[in-house]
Amino acid sequence: SIRSLPLDGVYFQFVASKFSISSQSPGRSFRVVPSPKAVAAAKALLAKDKGAKDLPELNALNGGVPVFVEPTLQLRGSGGSDQLPVFFTTDDLEATFERAVQGTGAKPQIRVTDLQTLITRMQTDQTLNSEELVFVPSSTAMAVAEASARAQA
């Protein structure tokens, strides 16, 4: 069966630590699968940015999951500090950016990397404060999770 799980509940424990669920639970596996639209958006952004280091080939087979940031976009964290949101779709990033700039005509300067590279940097780069990053689930994933929760209630 396929289940929806929160990213922080499984990714850091099983994928980022190079631990395999299947080694502990025969017949079970864990994959973070990027949406084809997110992959296309990442490739388009990389094609525009000649200086960008190429991501691994992004597709559902190897699990390369693109993530997107707009360096000037900041969200207020629960403790009152600013946090840089990391999005799984450009649509959600652009919608949030538009709400933040409230029709000023400013255009987002979207940067892209892949989830594994970002997680690795969070674990190894002393200059990157991971407390300042906040992963924003896609609006589509949130809708599926909410529908699933309602169905189970």
XYZ file of N, CA, C and O in Angstrom:
612
model
N 0.838 -1.190 0.000
C 0.000 0.000 0.000
C 0.879 1.249 0.000
O 2.021 1.210 0.442
N 0.336 2.322 -0.482
C 1.047 3.599 -0.518
C 0.439 4.494 0.538
O -0.784 4.617 0.642
N 1.297 5.110 1.340
C 0.828 6.015 2.383
C 1.528 7.346 2.270
O 2.660 7.436 1.818
N 0.856 8.371 2.721
C 1.422 9.709 2.787
C 1.978 9.915 4.189
O 1.297 9.636 5.176
N 3.239 10.359 4.261
C 3.897 10.579 5.549
C 4.552 11.948 5.560
O 5.000 12.431 4.527
N 4.659 12.565 6.738
C 5.364 13.849 6.799
C 6.850 13.639 6.510
O 7.452 12.662 6.956
N 7.422 14.557 5.740
C 8.816 14.443 5.329
C 9.763 14.327 6.520
O 10.666 13.498 6.526
N 9.550 15.138 7.553
C 10.476 15.104 8.688
C 10.373 13.809 9.482
O 11.280 13.455 10.210
N 9.273 13.077 9.318
C 9.115 11.830 10.034
C 9.882 10.669 9.446
O 10.129 9.681 10.110
N 10.281 10.787 8.177
C 10.979 9.674 7.543
C 12.256 10.069 6.835
O 13.228 9.329 6.864
N 12.301 11.201 6.200
C 13.449 11.542 5.362
C 14.746 11.606 6.151
O 15.732 10.973 5.800
N 14.745 12.360 7.232
C 15.985 12.537 7.980
C 16.427 11.223 8.624
O 17.601 10.918 8.690
N 15.477 10.426 9.061
C 15.816 9.174 9.715
C 16.330 8.127 8.737
O 17.281 7.429 9.023
N 15.695 8.028 7.553
C 16.017 6.918 6.667
C 16.858 7.295 5.456
O 17.740 6.555 5.080
N 16.576 8.413 4.829
C 17.283 8.744 3.594
C 18.539 9.543 3.862
O 19.618 9.185 3.416
N 18.428 10.620 4.603
C 19.578 11.482 4.831
C 20.675 10.752 5.597
O 21.849 11.045 5.425
N 20.298 9.794 6.423
C 21.308 9.049 7.181
C 21.823 7.837 6.421
O 22.594 7.056 6.942
N 21.371 7.660 5.167
C 21.776 6.543 4.322
C 21.297 5.201 4.870
O 21.797 4.150 4.539
N 20.298 5.232 5.756
C 19.716 4.017 6.290
C 18.572 3.611 5.380
O 17.808 4.434 4.931
N 18.440 2.350 5.109
C 17.403 1.885 4.197
C 16.274 1.219 4.968
O 16.510 0.300 5.758
N 15.060 1.682 4.752
C 13.903 1.049 5.373
C 13.854 -0.421 4.977
O 13.565 -1.281 5.781
N 14.164 -0.700 3.718
C 14.024 -2.063 3.225
C 14.951 -3.040 3.952
O 14.648 -4.219 4.050
N 16.063 -2.557 4.504
C 16.949 -3.460 5.225
C 16.336 -3.887 6.557
O 16.661 -4.931 7.084
N 15.466 -3.095 7.099
C 14.807 -3.416 8.359
C 13.412 -3.999 8.137
O 12.899 -4.687 8.994
N 12.810 -3.688 7.005
C 11.441 -4.096 6.734
C 11.364 -4.663 5.321
O 11.070 -3.927 4.384
N 11.662 -5.945 5.155
C 11.635 -6.521 3.803
C 10.297 -6.230 3.111
O 9.240 -6.306 3.723
N 10.397 -5.876 1.838
C 9.184 -5.597 1.076
C 8.708 -4.165 1.184
O 7.740 -3.786 0.544
N 9.369 -3.353 1.984
C 8.979 -1.952 2.138
C 10.090 -1.067 1.599
O 11.264 -1.379 1.703
N 9.699 0.052 1.052
C 10.701 0.995 0.578
C 10.174 2.408 0.773
O 8.984 2.618 0.994
N 11.085 3.342 0.703
C 10.739 4.743 0.879
C 11.350 5.526 -0.259
O 12.538 5.378 -0.545
N 10.544 6.326 -0.921
C 11.027 7.157 -2.017
C 10.368 8.512 -1.943
O 9.176 8.616 -1.701
N 11.148 9.535 -2.180
C 10.604 10.877 -2.364
C 10.595 11.091 -3.865
O 11.650 11.093 -4.506
N 9.419 11.226 -4.436
C 9.279 11.310 -5.884
C 8.909 12.737 -6.267
O 7.903 13.269 -5.790
N 9.710 13.354 -7.119
C 9.387 14.720 -7.538
C 8.232 14.724 -8.532
O 8.021 13.755 -9.260
N 7.502 15.808 -8.540
C 6.449 15.927 -9.547
C 7.106 16.253 -10.889
O 8.128 16.952 -10.938
N 6.547 15.744 -11.979
C 7.103 16.059 -13.297
C 7.134 17.567 -13.557
O 8.069 18.064 -14.184
N 6.148 18.284 -13.043
C 6.110 19.734 -13.238
C 7.276 20.419 -12.510
O 7.895 21.343 -13.043
N 7.600 19.955 -11.307
C 8.727 20.523 -10.559
C 10.043 20.232 -11.270
O 10.935 21.080 -11.331
N 10.175 19.029 -11.817
C 11.380 18.657 -12.558
C 11.534 19.550 -13.781
O 12.620 20.078 -14.057
N 10.436 19.754 -14.514
C 10.480 20.613 -15.707
C 10.851 22.043 -15.329
O 11.656 22.686 -16.019
N 10.292 22.536 -14.235
C 10.603 23.901 -13.782
C 12.076 24.017 -13.399
O 12.738 25.010 -13.729
N 12.610 22.997 -12.719
C 14.027 23.013 -12.327
C 14.931 23.020 -13.556
O 15.896 23.789 -13.624
N 14.612 22.186 -14.523
C 15.421 22.131 -15.738
C 15.371 23.460 -16.491
O 16.391 23.921 -17.020
N 14.200 24.079 -16.535
C 14.071 25.377 -17.213
C 14.896 26.445 -16.505
O 15.575 27.247 -17.156
N 14.862 26.454 -15.184
C 15.653 27.431 -14.428
C 17.143 27.201 -14.636
O 17.915 28.149 -14.803
N 17.565 25.958 -14.630
C 18.979 25.645 -14.830
C 19.430 26.009 -16.238
O 20.559 26.446 -16.435
N 18.559 25.821 -17.204
C 18.905 26.170 -18.587
C 19.129 27.672 -18.732
O 19.983 28.109 -19.501
N 18.390 28.472 -17.969
C 18.545 29.936 -18.000
C 19.814 30.384 -17.290
O 20.407 31.382 -17.645
N 20.208 29.651 -16.256
C 21.345 30.032 -15.417
C 22.582 29.284 -15.884
O 22.870 28.188 -15.439
N 23.336 29.908 -16.771
C 24.513 29.255 -17.360
C 25.587 28.949 -16.321
O 26.371 28.035 -16.497
N 25.624 29.709 -15.239
C 26.643 29.503 -14.217
C 26.262 28.462 -13.181
O 27.050 28.111 -12.327
N 25.025 27.941 -13.257
C 24.570 26.991 -12.247
C 25.220 25.630 -12.443
O 25.411 25.176 -13.561
N 25.546 25.008 -11.342
C 26.063 23.645 -11.406
C 24.874 22.740 -11.714
O 23.833 22.839 -11.106
N 25.042 21.861 -12.681
C 23.947 20.966 -13.069
C 23.560 20.056 -11.921
O 24.413 19.524 -11.220
N 22.267 19.905 -11.765
C 21.749 18.939 -10.805
C 21.898 17.545 -11.387
O 22.016 17.382 -12.592
N 21.841 16.537 -10.540
C 21.759 15.192 -11.102
C 20.516 15.133 -11.993
O 19.581 15.893 -11.797
N 20.521 14.260 -12.938
C 19.342 14.130 -13.800
C 18.124 13.915 -12.908
O 18.096 13.015 -12.078
N 17.152 14.790 -13.042
C 15.987 14.724 -12.178
C 14.875 13.930 -12.838
O 14.364 14.298 -13.878
N 14.507 12.866 -12.216
C 13.344 12.111 -12.667
C 12.874 11.206 -11.545
O 13.548 11.040 -10.540
N 11.717 10.627 -11.715
C 11.134 9.804 -10.661
C 11.929 8.521 -10.419
O 11.784 7.892 -9.395
N 12.790 8.132 -11.351
C 13.529 6.885 -11.186
C 14.679 7.010 -10.206
O 14.972 6.094 -9.457
N 15.375 8.143 -10.189
C 16.500 8.250 -9.266
C 16.201 9.128 -8.063
O 17.055 9.312 -7.212
N 15.015 9.687 -7.983
C 14.591 10.398 -6.790
C 15.144 11.787 -6.608
O 15.015 12.344 -5.534
N 15.793 12.382 -7.608
C 16.271 13.747 -7.474
C 15.092 14.704 -7.333
O 14.299 14.849 -8.253
N 14.943 15.298 -6.174
C 13.790 16.160 -5.896
C 14.234 17.619 -5.897
O 15.012 18.034 -5.043
N 13.745 18.409 -6.854
C 14.141 19.815 -6.869
C 13.453 20.597 -5.745
O 12.318 20.303 -5.377
N 14.191 21.550 -5.192
C 13.627 22.494 -4.225
C 13.997 23.899 -4.688
O 15.037 24.105 -5.314
N 13.134 24.854 -4.372
C 13.249 26.202 -4.908
C 13.247 27.224 -3.776
O 12.499 27.087 -2.810
N 14.092 28.255 -3.919
C 14.124 29.362 -2.961
C 14.187 30.683 -3.711
O 14.638 30.748 -4.851
N 13.718 31.708 -3.049
C 13.874 33.091 -3.506
C 14.612 33.774 -2.373
O 14.041 33.965 -1.297
N 15.900 34.089 -2.538
C 16.740 34.534 -1.430
C 16.217 35.736 -0.640
O 16.527 35.867 0.540
N 15.422 36.601 -1.260
C 14.934 37.783 -0.529
C 13.629 37.527 0.205
O 13.200 38.356 0.999
N 13.003 36.384 -0.035
C 11.724 36.063 0.602
C 11.981 35.505 1.992
O 12.702 34.529 2.154
N 11.415 36.135 2.982
C 11.584 35.694 4.360
C 10.209 35.536 5.002
O 9.312 36.338 4.759
N 10.053 34.504 5.807
C 8.836 34.289 6.571
C 9.160 34.441 8.045
O 10.254 34.088 8.486
N 8.218 34.952 8.805
C 8.420 35.134 10.246
C 8.216 33.787 10.931
O 7.167 33.174 10.813
N 9.243 33.312 11.633
C 9.174 32.042 12.342
C 8.396 32.168 13.637
O 8.050 33.272 14.075
N 8.131 31.042 14.271
C 7.340 31.034 15.505
C 8.028 31.812 16.623
O 7.361 32.386 17.470
N 9.353 31.847 16.628
C 10.079 32.596 17.649
C 10.312 34.049 17.274
O 11.010 34.783 17.968
N 9.738 34.486 16.154
C 9.895 35.865 15.713
C 11.075 36.095 14.788
O 11.267 37.196 14.289
N 11.877 35.054 14.543
C 13.029 35.220 13.653
C 12.609 34.996 12.208
O 11.622 34.326 11.921
N 13.389 35.566 11.288
C 13.118 35.378 9.865
C 13.634 34.022 9.417
O 14.692 33.571 9.855
N 12.866 33.382 8.532
C 13.264 32.092 7.985
C 13.142 32.135 6.470
O 12.252 32.788 5.927
N 14.045 31.434 5.808
C 14.020 31.321 4.355
C 13.180 30.106 3.985
O 13.530 28.982 4.333
N 12.049 30.320 3.296
C 11.226 29.179 2.913
C 11.831 28.424 1.735
O 12.345 29.026 0.796
N 11.769 27.105 1.809
C 12.233 26.214 0.755
C 10.987 25.519 0.210
O 10.283 24.841 0.945
N 10.723 25.722 -1.075
C 9.499 25.221 -1.693
C 9.775 24.012 -2.568
O 10.857 23.879 -3.144
N 8.756 23.174 -2.728
C 8.843 22.018 -3.607
C 8.257 22.310 -4.981
O 8.409 21.494 -5.894
N 7.579 23.457 -5.135
C 7.052 23.851 -6.448
C 7.291 25.343 -6.670
O 7.270 26.130 -5.725
N 7.511 25.697 -7.917
C 7.658 27.114 -8.245
C 6.326 27.835 -8.126
O 6.298 29.018 -7.787
N 5.224 27.140 -8.378
C 3.901 27.774 -8.254
C 3.671 28.275 -6.840
O 3.210 29.404 -6.638
N 3.983 27.452 -5.846
C 3.792 27.861 -4.450
C 4.751 28.987 -4.073
O 4.369 29.924 -3.368
N 5.992 28.911 -4.555
C 6.955 29.987 -4.294
C 6.449 31.297 -4.889
O 6.434 32.329 -4.210
N 6.032 31.254 -6.145
C 5.572 32.471 -6.813
C 4.332 33.058 -6.150
O 4.214 34.278 -5.997
N 3.402 32.202 -5.705
C 2.197 32.686 -5.028
C 2.554 33.354 -3.701
O 2.013 34.423 -3.368
N 3.467 32.758 -2.958
C 3.902 33.339 -1.684
C 4.647 34.648 -1.923
O 4.431 35.633 -1.208
N 5.497 34.669 -2.921
C 6.249 35.886 -3.249
C 5.288 37.010 -3.626
O 5.440 38.149 -3.171
N 4.299 36.703 -4.449
C 3.331 37.721 -4.874
C 2.567 38.292 -3.675
O 2.353 39.499 -3.591
N 2.189 37.437 -2.730
C 1.518 37.931 -1.510
C 2.464 38.830 -0.708
O 2.051 39.819 -0.132
N 3.747 38.470 -0.686
C 4.722 39.238 0.101
C 4.994 40.619 -0.501
O 5.153 41.589 0.228
N 5.045 40.707 -1.819
C 5.365 41.993 -2.453
C 4.108 42.781 -2.807
O 4.198 43.936 -3.227
N 2.948 42.172 -2.638
C 1.639 42.810 -2.800
C 1.521 43.717 -4.013
O 1.279 44.917 -3.894
N 1.713 43.123 -5.182
C 1.455 43.838 -6.429
C 2.433 44.936 -6.787
O 2.107 45.821 -7.562
N 3.666 44.892 -6.262
C 4.652 45.920 -6.593
C 5.268 45.701 -7.967
O 6.001 46.549 -8.455
N 4.989 44.551 -8.548
C 5.574 44.236 -9.844
C 6.927 43.571 -9.745
O 7.533 43.238 -10.763
N 7.422 43.371 -8.528
C 8.714 42.703 -8.340
C 8.617 41.263 -8.835
O 7.589 40.611 -8.678
N 9.679 40.796 -9.457
C 9.735 39.430 -9.975
C 10.673 38.599 -9.092
O 11.751 39.063 -8.717
N 10.270 37.377 -8.788
C 11.143 36.538 -7.953
C 12.396 36.097 -8.708
O 12.362 35.870 -9.913
N 13.486 36.007 -7.997
C 14.755 35.498 -8.531
C 14.932 34.083 -7.970
O 15.585 33.885 -6.953
N 14.306 33.134 -8.612
C 14.229 31.770 -8.088
C 15.543 31.030 -8.295
O 16.132 31.058 -9.365
N 15.988 30.384 -7.228
C 17.169 29.522 -7.268
C 16.704 28.089 -7.045
O 15.731 27.852 -6.333
N 17.420 27.136 -7.641
C 17.031 25.734 -7.536
C 18.225 24.882 -7.138
O 19.368 25.167 -7.515
N 17.959 23.877 -6.335
C 18.923 22.830 -6.017
C 18.113 21.562 -5.837
O 16.905 21.556 -6.071
N 18.760 20.484 -5.426
C 17.990 19.271 -5.149
C 17.976 19.017 -3.646
O 18.833 19.490 -2.907
N 16.968 18.290 -3.199
C 16.749 18.072 -1.773
C 17.949 17.411 -1.107
O 18.377 17.845 -0.035
N 18.518 16.392 -1.726
C 19.645 15.692 -1.107
C 20.847 16.625 -0.930
O 21.496 16.603 0.113
N 21.126 17.455 -1.924
C 22.238 18.403 -1.808
C 21.996 19.380 -0.666
O 22.897 19.664 0.130
N 20.778 19.878 -0.563
C 20.453 20.817 0.514
C 20.561 20.149 1.881
O 21.142 20.719 2.813
N 20.044 18.938 2.010
C 20.124 18.215 3.285
C 21.585 17.970 3.660
O 21.982 18.163 4.805
N 22.385 17.579 2.688
C 23.809 17.355 2.948
C 24.472 18.641 3.415
O 25.249 18.637 4.379
N 24.158 19.756 2.749
C 24.716 21.051 3.183
C 24.265 21.398 4.592
O 25.042 21.932 5.387
N 23.011 21.114 4.910
C 22.503 21.410 6.253
C 23.279 20.626 7.307
O 23.474 21.101 8.421
N 23.712 19.424 6.952
C 24.426 18.575 7.899
C 25.914 18.885 7.986
O 26.537 18.616 9.007
N 26.500 19.446 6.921
C 27.958 19.587 6.882
C 28.474 21.011 6.806
O 29.612 21.261 7.181
N 27.686 21.951 6.320
C 28.151 23.320 6.120
C 27.901 24.147 7.378
O 26.764 24.477 7.694
N 28.985 24.463 8.079
C 28.879 25.209 9.328
C 28.375 26.642 9.123
O 27.897 27.278 10.058
N 28.488 27.152 7.887
C 28.031 28.526 7.626
C 26.538 28.587 7.333
O 25.964 29.673 7.302
N 25.900 27.438 7.121
C 24.473 27.392 6.833
C 23.719 27.080 8.114
O 23.873 26.007 8.691
N 22.917 28.018 8.567
C 22.120 27.816 9.769
C 20.801 27.168 9.365
O 19.894 27.837 8.871
N 20.686 25.862 9.583
C 19.483 25.143 9.160
C 18.245 25.585 9.925
O 17.128 25.371 9.469
N 18.423 26.240 11.061
C 17.278 26.774 11.809
C 16.618 27.924 11.058
O 15.478 28.273 11.330
N 17.340 28.507 10.102
C 16.802 29.614 9.326
C 16.053 29.149 8.083
O 15.518 29.961 7.343
N 16.028 27.838 7.842
C 15.315 27.286 6.695
C 14.006 26.661 7.168
O 13.951 26.053 8.231
N 12.978 26.807 6.351
C 11.712 26.139 6.642
C 11.201 25.520 5.347
O 11.113 26.197 4.324
N 10.966 24.209 5.380
C 10.447 23.516 4.212
C 8.942 23.734 4.140
O 8.231 23.502 5.107
N 8.485 24.171 2.977
C 7.064 24.462 2.781
C 6.481 23.360 1.900
O 6.861 23.240 0.728
N 5.570 22.559 2.452
C 4.996 21.493 1.625
C 4.211 22.079 0.467
O 3.678 23.184 0.560
N 4.142 21.339 -0.628
C 3.390 21.846 -1.779
C 1.911 21.913 -1.439
O 1.406 21.134 -0.618
N 1.228 22.849 -2.053
C -0.206 22.994 -1.807
C -0.948 21.731 -2.244
O -1.927 21.328 -1.608
N -0.448 21.067 -3.267
C -1.066 19.818 -3.726
C -0.905 18.733 -2.670
O -1.863 18.024 -2.356
N 0.284 18.603 -2.117
C 0.521 17.598 -1.076
C -0.329 17.891 0.157
O -0.873 16.967 0.780
N -0.466 19.154 0.502
C -1.300 19.521 1.659
C -2.759 19.148 1.410
O -3.443 18.658 2.309
N -3.243 19.379 0.202
C -4.630 19.037 -0.130
C -4.854 17.529 -0.026
O -5.877 17.076 0.507
N -3.889 16.745 -0.508
C -3.996 15.283 -0.422
C -3.966 14.847 1.045
O -4.757 14.000 1.464
N -3.068 15.410 1.834
C -2.969 15.048 3.251
C -4.248 15.399 4.001
O -4.735 14.614 4.823
N -4.809 16.571 3.711
C -6.052 16.980 4.379
C -7.214 16.087 3.963
O -8.025 15.689 4.803
N -7.289 15.729 2.679
C -8.345 14.822 2.220
C -8.200 13.448 2.860
O -9.194 12.824 3.262
N -6.972 12.977 2.970
C -6.705 11.683 3.608
C -7.114 11.703 5.075
O -7.714 10.764 5.575
N -6.784 12.795 5.764
C -7.140 12.918 7.175
C -8.659 12.941 7.359
O -9.186 12.323 8.279
N -9.362 13.643 6.475
C -10.820 13.686 6.554
C -11.417 12.303 6.294
O -12.372 11.890 6.946
N -10.842 11.566 5.349
C -11.342 10.234 5.008
C -11.143 9.245 6.153
O -11.934 8.340 6.342
N -10.067 9.440 6.916
C -9.763 8.537 8.033
C -10.539 8.908 9.289
O -10.619 8.102 10.212
N -11.095 10.121 9.320
C -11.807 10.576 10.534
C -13.186 9.980 10.631
O -13.777 9.451 9.791
